[in-house]
JSON list of C-alpha atoms in Angstrom, two decimals:
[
{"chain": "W", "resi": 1, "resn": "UNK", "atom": "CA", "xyz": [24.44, -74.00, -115.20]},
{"chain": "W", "resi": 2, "resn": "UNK", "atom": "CA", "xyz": [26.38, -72.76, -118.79]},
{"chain": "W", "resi": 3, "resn": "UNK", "atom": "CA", "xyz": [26.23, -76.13, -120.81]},
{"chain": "W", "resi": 4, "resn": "UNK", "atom": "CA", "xyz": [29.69, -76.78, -121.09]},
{"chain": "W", "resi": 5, "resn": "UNK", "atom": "CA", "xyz": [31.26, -76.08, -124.58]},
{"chain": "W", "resi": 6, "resn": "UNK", "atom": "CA", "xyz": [34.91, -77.54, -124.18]},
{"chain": "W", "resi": 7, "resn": "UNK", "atom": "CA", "xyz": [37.50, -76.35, -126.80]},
{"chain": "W", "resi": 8, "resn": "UNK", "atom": "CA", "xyz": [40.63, -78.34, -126.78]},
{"chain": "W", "resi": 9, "resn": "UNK", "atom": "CA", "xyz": [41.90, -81.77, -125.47]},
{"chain": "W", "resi": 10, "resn": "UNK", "atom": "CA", "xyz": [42.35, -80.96, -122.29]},
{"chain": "W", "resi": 11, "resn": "UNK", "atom": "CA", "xyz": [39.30, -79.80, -121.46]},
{"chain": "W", "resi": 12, "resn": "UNK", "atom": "CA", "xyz": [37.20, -82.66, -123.58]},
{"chain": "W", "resi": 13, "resn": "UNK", "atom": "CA", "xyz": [38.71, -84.91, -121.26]},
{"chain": "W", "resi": 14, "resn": "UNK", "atom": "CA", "xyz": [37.58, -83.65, -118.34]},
{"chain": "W", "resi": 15, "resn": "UNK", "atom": "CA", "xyz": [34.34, -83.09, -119.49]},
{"chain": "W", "resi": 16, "resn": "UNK", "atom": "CA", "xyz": [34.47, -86.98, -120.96]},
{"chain": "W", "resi": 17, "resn": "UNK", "atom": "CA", "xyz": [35.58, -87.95, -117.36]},
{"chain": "W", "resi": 18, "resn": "UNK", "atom": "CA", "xyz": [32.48, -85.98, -115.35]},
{"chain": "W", "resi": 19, "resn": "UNK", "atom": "CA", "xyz": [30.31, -87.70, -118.19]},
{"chain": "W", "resi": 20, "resn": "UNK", "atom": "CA", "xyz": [32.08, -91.57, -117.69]},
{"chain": "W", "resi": 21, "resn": "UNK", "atom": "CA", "xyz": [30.92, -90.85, -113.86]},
{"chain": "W", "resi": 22, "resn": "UNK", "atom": "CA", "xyz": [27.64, -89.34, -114.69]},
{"chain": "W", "resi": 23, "resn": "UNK", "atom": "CA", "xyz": [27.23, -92.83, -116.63]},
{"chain": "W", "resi": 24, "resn": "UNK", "atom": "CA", "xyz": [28.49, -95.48, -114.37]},
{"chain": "W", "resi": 25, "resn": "UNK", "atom": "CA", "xyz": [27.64, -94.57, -110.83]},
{"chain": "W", "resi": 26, "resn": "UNK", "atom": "CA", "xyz": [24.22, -95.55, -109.73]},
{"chain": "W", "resi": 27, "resn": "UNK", "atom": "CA", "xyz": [21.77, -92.84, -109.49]},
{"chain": "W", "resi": 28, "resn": "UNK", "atom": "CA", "xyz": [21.63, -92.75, -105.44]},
{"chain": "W", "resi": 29, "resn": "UNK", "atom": "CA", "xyz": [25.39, -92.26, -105.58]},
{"chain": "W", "resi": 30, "resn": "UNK", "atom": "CA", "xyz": [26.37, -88.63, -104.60]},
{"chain": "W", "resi": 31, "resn": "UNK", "atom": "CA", "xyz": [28.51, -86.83, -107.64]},
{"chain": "W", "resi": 32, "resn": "UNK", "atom": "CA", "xyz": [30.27, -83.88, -106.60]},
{"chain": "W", "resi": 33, "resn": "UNK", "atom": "CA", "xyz": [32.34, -82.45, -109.42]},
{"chain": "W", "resi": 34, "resn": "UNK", "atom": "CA", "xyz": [34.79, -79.66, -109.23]},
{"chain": "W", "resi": 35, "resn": "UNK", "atom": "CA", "xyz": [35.59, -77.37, -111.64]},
{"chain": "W", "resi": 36, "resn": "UNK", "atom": "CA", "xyz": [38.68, -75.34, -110.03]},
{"chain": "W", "resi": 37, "resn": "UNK", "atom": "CA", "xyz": [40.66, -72.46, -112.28]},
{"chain": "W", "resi": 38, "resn": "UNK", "atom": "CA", "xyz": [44.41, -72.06, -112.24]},
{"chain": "W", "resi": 39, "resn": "UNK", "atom": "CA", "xyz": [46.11, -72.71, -109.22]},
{"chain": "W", "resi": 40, "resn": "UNK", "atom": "CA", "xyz": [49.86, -71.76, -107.18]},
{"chain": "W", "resi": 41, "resn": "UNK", "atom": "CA", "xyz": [51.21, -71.50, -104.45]},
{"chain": "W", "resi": 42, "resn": "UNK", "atom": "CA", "xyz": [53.82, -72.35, -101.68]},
{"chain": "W", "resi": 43, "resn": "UNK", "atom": "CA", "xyz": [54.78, -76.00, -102.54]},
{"chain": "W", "resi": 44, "resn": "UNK", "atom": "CA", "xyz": [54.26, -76.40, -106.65]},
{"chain": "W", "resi": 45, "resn": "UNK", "atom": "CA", "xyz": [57.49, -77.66, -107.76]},
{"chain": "W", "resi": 46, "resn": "UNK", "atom": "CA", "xyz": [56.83, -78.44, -111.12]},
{"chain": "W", "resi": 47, "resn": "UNK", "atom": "CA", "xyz": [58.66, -75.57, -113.64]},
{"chain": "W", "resi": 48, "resn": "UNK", "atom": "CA", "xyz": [55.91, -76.63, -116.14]},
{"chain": "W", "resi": 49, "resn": "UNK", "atom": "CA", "xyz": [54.20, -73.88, -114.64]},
{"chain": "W", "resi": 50, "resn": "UNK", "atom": "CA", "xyz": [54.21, -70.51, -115.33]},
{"chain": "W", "resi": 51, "resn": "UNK", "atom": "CA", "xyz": [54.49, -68.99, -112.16]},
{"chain": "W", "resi": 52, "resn": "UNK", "atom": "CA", "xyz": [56.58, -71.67, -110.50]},
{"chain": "W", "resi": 53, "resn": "UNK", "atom": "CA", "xyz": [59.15, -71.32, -113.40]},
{"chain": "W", "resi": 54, "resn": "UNK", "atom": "CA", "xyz": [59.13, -67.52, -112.91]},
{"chain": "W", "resi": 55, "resn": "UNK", "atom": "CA", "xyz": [59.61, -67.89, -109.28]},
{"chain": "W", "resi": 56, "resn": "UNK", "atom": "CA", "xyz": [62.57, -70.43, -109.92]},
{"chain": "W", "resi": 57, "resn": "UNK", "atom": "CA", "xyz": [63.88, -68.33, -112.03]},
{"chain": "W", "resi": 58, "resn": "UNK", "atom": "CA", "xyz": [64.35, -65.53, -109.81]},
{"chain": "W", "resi": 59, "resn": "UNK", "atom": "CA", "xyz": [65.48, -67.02, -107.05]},
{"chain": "W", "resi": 60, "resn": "UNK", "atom": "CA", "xyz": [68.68, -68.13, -109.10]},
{"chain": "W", "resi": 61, "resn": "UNK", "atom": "CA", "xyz": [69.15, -64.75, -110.05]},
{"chain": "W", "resi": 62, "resn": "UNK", "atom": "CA", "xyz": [69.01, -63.69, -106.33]},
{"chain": "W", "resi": 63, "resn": "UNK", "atom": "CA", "xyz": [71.64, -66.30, -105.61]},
{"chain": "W", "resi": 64, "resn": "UNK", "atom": "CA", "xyz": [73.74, -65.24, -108.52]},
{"chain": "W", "resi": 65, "resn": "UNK", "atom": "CA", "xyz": [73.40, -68.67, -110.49]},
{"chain": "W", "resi": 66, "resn": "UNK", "atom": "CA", "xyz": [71.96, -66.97, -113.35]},
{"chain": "W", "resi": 67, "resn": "UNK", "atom": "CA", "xyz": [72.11, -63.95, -115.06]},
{"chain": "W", "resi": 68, "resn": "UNK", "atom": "CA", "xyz": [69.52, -61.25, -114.61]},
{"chain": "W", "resi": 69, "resn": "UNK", "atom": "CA", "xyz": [67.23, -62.46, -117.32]},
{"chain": "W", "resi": 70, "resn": "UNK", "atom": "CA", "xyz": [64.25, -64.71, -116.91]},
{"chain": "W", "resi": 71, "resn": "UNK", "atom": "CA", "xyz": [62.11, -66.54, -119.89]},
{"chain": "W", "resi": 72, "resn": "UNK", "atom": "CA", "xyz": [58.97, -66.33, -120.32]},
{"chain": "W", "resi": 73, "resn": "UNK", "atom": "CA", "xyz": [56.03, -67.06, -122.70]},
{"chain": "W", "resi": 74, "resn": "UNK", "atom": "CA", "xyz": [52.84, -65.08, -124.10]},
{"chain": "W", "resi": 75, "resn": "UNK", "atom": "CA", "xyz": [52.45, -62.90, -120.45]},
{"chain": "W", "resi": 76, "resn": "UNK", "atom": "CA", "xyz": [49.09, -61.55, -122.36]},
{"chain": "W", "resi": 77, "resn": "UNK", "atom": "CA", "xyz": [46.32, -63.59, -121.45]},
{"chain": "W", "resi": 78, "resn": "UNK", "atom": "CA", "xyz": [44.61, -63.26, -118.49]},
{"chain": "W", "resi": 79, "resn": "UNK", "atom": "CA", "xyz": [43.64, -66.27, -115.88]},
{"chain": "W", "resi": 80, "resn": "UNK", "atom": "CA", "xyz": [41.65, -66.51, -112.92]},
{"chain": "W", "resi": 81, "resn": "UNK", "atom": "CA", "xyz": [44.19, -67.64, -110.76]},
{"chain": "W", "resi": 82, "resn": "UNK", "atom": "CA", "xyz": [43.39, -68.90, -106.88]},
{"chain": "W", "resi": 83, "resn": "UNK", "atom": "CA", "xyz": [45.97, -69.64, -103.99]},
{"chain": "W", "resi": 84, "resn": "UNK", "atom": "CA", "xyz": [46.61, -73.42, -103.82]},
{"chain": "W", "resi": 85, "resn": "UNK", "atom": "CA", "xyz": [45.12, -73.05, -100.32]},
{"chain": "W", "resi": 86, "resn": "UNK", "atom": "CA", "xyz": [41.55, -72.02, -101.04]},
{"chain": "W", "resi": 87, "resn": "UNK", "atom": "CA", "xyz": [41.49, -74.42, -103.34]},
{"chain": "W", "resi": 88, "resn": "UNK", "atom": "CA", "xyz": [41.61, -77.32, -100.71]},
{"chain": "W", "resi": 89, "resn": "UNK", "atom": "CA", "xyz": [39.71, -75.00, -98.61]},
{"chain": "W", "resi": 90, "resn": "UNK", "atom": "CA", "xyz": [37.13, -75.33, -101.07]},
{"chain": "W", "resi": 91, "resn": "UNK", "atom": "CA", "xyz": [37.11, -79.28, -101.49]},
{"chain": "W", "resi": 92, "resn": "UNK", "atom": "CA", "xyz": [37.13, -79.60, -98.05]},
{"chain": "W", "resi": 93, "resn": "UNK", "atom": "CA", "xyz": [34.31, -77.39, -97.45]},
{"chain": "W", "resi": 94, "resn": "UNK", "atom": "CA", "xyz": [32.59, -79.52, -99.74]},
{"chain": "W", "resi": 95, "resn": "UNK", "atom": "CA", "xyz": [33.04, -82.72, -98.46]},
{"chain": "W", "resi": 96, "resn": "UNK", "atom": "CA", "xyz": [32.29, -82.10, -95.12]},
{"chain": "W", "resi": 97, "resn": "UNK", "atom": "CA", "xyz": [29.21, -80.35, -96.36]},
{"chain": "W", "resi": 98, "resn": "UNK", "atom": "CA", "xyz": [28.08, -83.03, -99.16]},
{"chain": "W", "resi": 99, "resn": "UNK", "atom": "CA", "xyz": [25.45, -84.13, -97.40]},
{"chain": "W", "resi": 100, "resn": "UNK", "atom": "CA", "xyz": [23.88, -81.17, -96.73]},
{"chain": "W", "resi": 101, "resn": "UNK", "atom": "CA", "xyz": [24.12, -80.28, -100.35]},
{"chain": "W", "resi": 102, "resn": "UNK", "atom": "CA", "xyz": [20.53, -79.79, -102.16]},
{"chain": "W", "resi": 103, "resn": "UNK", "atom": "CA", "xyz": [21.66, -82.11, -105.39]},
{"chain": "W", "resi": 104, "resn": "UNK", "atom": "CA", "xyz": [22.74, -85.38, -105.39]},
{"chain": "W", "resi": 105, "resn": "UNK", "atom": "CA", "xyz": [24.42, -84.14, -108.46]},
{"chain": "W", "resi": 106, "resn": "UNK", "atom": "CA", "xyz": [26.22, -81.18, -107.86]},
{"chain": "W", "resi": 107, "resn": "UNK", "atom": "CA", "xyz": [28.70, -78.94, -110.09]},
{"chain": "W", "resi": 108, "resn": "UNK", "atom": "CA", "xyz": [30.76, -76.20, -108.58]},
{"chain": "W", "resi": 109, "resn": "UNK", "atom": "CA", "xyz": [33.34, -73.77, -109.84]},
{"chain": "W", "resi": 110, "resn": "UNK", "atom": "CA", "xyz": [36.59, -72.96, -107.88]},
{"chain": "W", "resi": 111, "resn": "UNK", "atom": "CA", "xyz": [37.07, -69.71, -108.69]},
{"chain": "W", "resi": 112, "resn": "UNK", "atom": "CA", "xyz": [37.97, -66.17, -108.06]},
{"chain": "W", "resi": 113, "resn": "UNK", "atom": "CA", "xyz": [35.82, -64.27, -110.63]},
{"chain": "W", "resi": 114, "resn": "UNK", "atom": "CA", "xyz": [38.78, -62.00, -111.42]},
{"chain": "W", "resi": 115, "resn": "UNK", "atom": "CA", "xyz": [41.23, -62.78, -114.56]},
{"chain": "W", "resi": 116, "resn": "UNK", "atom": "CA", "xyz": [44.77, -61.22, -114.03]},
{"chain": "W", "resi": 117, "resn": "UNK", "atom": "CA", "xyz": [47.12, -61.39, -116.42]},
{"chain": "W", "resi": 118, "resn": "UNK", "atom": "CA", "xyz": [50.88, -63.34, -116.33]},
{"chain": "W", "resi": 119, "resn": "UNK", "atom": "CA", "xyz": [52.46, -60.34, -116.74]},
{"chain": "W", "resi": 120, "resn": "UNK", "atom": "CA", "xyz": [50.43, -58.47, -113.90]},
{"chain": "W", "resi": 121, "resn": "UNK", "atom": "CA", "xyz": [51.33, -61.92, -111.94]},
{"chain": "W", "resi": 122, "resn": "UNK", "atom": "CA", "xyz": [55.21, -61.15, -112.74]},
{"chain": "W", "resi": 123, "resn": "UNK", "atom": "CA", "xyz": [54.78, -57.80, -112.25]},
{"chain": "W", "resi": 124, "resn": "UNK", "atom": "CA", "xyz": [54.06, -58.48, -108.33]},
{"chain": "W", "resi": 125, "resn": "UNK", "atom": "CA", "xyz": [57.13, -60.99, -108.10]},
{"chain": "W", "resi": 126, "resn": "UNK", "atom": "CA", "xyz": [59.34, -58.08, -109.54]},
{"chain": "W", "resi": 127, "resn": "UNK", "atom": "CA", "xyz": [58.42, -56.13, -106.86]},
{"chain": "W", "resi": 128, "resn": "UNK", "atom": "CA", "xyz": [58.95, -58.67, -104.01]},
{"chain": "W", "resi": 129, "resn": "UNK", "atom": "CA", "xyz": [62.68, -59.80, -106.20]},
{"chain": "W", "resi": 130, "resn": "UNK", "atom": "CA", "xyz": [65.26, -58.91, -103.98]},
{"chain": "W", "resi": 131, "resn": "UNK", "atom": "CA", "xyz": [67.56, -58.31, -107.24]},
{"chain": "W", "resi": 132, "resn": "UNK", "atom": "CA", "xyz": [66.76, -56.58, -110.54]},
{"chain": "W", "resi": 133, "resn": "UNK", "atom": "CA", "xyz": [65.86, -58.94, -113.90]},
{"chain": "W", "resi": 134, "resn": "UNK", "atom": "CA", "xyz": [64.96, -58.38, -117.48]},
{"chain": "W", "resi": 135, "resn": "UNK", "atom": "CA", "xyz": [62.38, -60.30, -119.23]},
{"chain": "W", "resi": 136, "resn": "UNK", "atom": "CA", "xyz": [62.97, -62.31, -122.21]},
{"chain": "W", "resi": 137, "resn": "UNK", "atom": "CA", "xyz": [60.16, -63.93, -124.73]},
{"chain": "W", "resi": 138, "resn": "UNK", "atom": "CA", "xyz": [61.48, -66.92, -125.86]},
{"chain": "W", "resi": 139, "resn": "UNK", "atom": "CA", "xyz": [59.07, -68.14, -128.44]},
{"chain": "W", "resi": 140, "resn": "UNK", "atom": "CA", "xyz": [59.33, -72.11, -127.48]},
{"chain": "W", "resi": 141, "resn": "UNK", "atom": "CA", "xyz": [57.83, -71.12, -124.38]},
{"chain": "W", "resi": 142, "resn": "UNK", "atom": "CA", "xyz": [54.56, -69.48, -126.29]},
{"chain": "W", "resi": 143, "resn": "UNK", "atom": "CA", "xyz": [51.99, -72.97, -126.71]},
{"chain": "W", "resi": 144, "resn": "UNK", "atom": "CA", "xyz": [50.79, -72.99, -129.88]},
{"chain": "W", "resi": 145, "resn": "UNK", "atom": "CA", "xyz": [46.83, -73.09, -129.34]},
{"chain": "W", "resi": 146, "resn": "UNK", "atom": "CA", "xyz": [44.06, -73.76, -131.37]},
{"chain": "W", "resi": 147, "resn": "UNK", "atom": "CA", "xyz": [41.84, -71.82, -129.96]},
{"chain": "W", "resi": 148, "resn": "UNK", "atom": "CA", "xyz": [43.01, -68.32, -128.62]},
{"chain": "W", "resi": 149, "resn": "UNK", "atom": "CA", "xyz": [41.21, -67.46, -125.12]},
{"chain": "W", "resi": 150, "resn": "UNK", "atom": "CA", "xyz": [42.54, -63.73, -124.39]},
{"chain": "W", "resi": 151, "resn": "UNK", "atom": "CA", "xyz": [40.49, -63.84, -120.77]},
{"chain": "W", "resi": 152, "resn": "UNK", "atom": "CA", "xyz": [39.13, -66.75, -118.81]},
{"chain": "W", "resi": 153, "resn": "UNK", "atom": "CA", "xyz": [37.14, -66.38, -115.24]},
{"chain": "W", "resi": 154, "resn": "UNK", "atom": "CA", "xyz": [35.07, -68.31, -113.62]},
{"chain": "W", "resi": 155, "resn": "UNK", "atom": "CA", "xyz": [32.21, -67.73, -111.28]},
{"chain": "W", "resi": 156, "resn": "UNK", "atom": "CA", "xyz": [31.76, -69.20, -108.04]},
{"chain": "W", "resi": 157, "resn": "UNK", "atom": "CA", "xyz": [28.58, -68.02, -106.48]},
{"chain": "W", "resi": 158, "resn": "UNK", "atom": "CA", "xyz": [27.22, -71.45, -106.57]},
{"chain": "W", "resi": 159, "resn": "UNK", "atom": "CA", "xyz": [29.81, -72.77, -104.64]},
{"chain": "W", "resi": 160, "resn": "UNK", "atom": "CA", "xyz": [29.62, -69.52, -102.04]},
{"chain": "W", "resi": 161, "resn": "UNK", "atom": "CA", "xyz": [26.03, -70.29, -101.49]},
{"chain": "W", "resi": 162, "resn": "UNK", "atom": "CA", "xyz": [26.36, -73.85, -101.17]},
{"chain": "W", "resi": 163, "resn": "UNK", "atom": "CA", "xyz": [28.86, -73.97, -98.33]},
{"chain": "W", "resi": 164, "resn": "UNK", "atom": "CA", "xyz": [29.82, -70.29, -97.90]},
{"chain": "W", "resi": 165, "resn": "UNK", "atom": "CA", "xyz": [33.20, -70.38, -99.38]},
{"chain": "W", "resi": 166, "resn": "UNK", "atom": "CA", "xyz": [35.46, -67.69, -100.56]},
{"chain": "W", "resi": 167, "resn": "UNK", "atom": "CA", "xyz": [39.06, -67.06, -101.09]},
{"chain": "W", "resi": 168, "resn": "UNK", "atom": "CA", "xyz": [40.83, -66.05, -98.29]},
{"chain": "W", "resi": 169, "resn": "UNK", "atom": "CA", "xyz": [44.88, -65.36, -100.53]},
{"chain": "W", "resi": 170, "resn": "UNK", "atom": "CA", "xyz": [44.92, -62.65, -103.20]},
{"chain": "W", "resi": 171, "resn": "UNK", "atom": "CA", "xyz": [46.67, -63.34, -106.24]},
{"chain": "W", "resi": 172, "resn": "UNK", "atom": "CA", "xyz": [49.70, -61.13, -104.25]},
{"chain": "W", "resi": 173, "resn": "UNK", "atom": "CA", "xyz": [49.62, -63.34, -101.37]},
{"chain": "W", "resi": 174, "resn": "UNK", "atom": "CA", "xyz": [49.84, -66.26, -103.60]},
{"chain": "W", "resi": 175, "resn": "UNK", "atom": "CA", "xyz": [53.06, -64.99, -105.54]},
{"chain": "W", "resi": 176, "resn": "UNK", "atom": "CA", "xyz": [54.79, -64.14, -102.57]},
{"chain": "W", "resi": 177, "resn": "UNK", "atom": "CA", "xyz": [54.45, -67.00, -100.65]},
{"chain": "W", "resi": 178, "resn": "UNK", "atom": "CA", "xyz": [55.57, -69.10, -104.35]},
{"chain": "W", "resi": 179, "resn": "UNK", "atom": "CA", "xyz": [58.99, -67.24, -103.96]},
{"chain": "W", "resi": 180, "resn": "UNK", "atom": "CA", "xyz": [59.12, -67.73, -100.19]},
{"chain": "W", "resi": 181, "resn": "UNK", "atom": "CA", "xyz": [59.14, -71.68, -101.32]},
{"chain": "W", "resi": 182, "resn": "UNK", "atom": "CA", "xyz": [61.45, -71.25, -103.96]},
{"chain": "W", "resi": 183, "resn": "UNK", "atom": "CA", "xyz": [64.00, -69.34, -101.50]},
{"chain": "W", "resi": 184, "resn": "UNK", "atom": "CA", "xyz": [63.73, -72.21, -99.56]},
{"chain": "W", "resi": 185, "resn": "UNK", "atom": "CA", "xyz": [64.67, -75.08, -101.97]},
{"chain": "W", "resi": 186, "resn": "UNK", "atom": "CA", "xyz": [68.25, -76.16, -102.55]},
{"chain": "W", "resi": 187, "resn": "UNK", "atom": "CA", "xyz": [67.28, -77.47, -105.32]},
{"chain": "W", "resi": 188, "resn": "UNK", "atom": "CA", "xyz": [65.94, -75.08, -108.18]},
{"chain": "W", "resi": 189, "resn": "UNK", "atom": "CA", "xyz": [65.86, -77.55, -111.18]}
]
């Protein structure tokens, strides 16, 4: 219900998309728009991610491929982060509920209500590495932003009362089960 007040161009453009969809589907059409915070998990692959290039990064160092150093970038701010698995939890719950859903408009946040911050997040993977590491800032790593969020969290109680959802994974669960998928993977580029 917060009127959305996006602050960079990545979140203009999904507020431009809910708005193109707003505009061109007819007003009988159901619009269910999802609004889900930062997600992991067993199965992201991409090193573009934080946690994901933490994870990869440890699990060379557990293999001996690299030295006992990982990278990292501004561990400061604090995210509400959600298991990959609530997430679709969460969609699903909503589509096999969308018809039971009061609006034929309908907004809902994906989210855990509880920021924790990356270096909390690599804090927890420390404690699960089966070797020792040291933690490097390398300043390409920091993104330069425009607009300096120190704590983002989102609340989901409209989504909880819509179709009784919430996360089942804690942010520890979520880390753990990252590495587990990392361990597994020839391949860590």
């Amino acid at each position: 219900t917060t009127p959305p007040r996006p602050l960079d161009a990545y979140s203009r453009s999904k507020y431009a998309a809910e708005m193109a969809l707003t505009d061109v589907l007819p007003e009988s059409a159901r619009l269910i728009v999802v609004r889900p915070v930062n997600h992991s998990g067993a199965g992201q692959v991409s090193r573009n991610f934080a946690l994901a290039s933490f994870a990869a990064q440890i699990v060379a160092i557990e293999r001996g491929e690299s030295e006992p150093r990982i990278s990292v970038g501004d561990l400061s701010k604090a995210r509400d982060f959600l298991d990959v698995r609530d997430v679709v939890e969460a969609y699903v719950g909503l589509l096999s509920n969308a018809d039971r859903l009061d609006d034929r408009r309908a907004c809902f946040n994906v989210a855990s209500g509880r920021p924790e911050t990356l270096a909390h997040l690599l804090d927890t993977m420390r404690a699960h590495a089966l070797r020792p590491f040291e933690v490097t800032v390398d300043p390409k790593l920091i993104r330069p932003a425009k607009v300096d969020i120190p704590t983002m969290a989102c609340d989901a109680a409209r989504l909880r009362a819509a179709i009784g959802w919430a996360p089942r994974f804690s942010a520890e669960d979520m880390v753990v089960d990252l590495l587990s998928f990392w361990r597994g993977r020839r391949d860590l580029s």
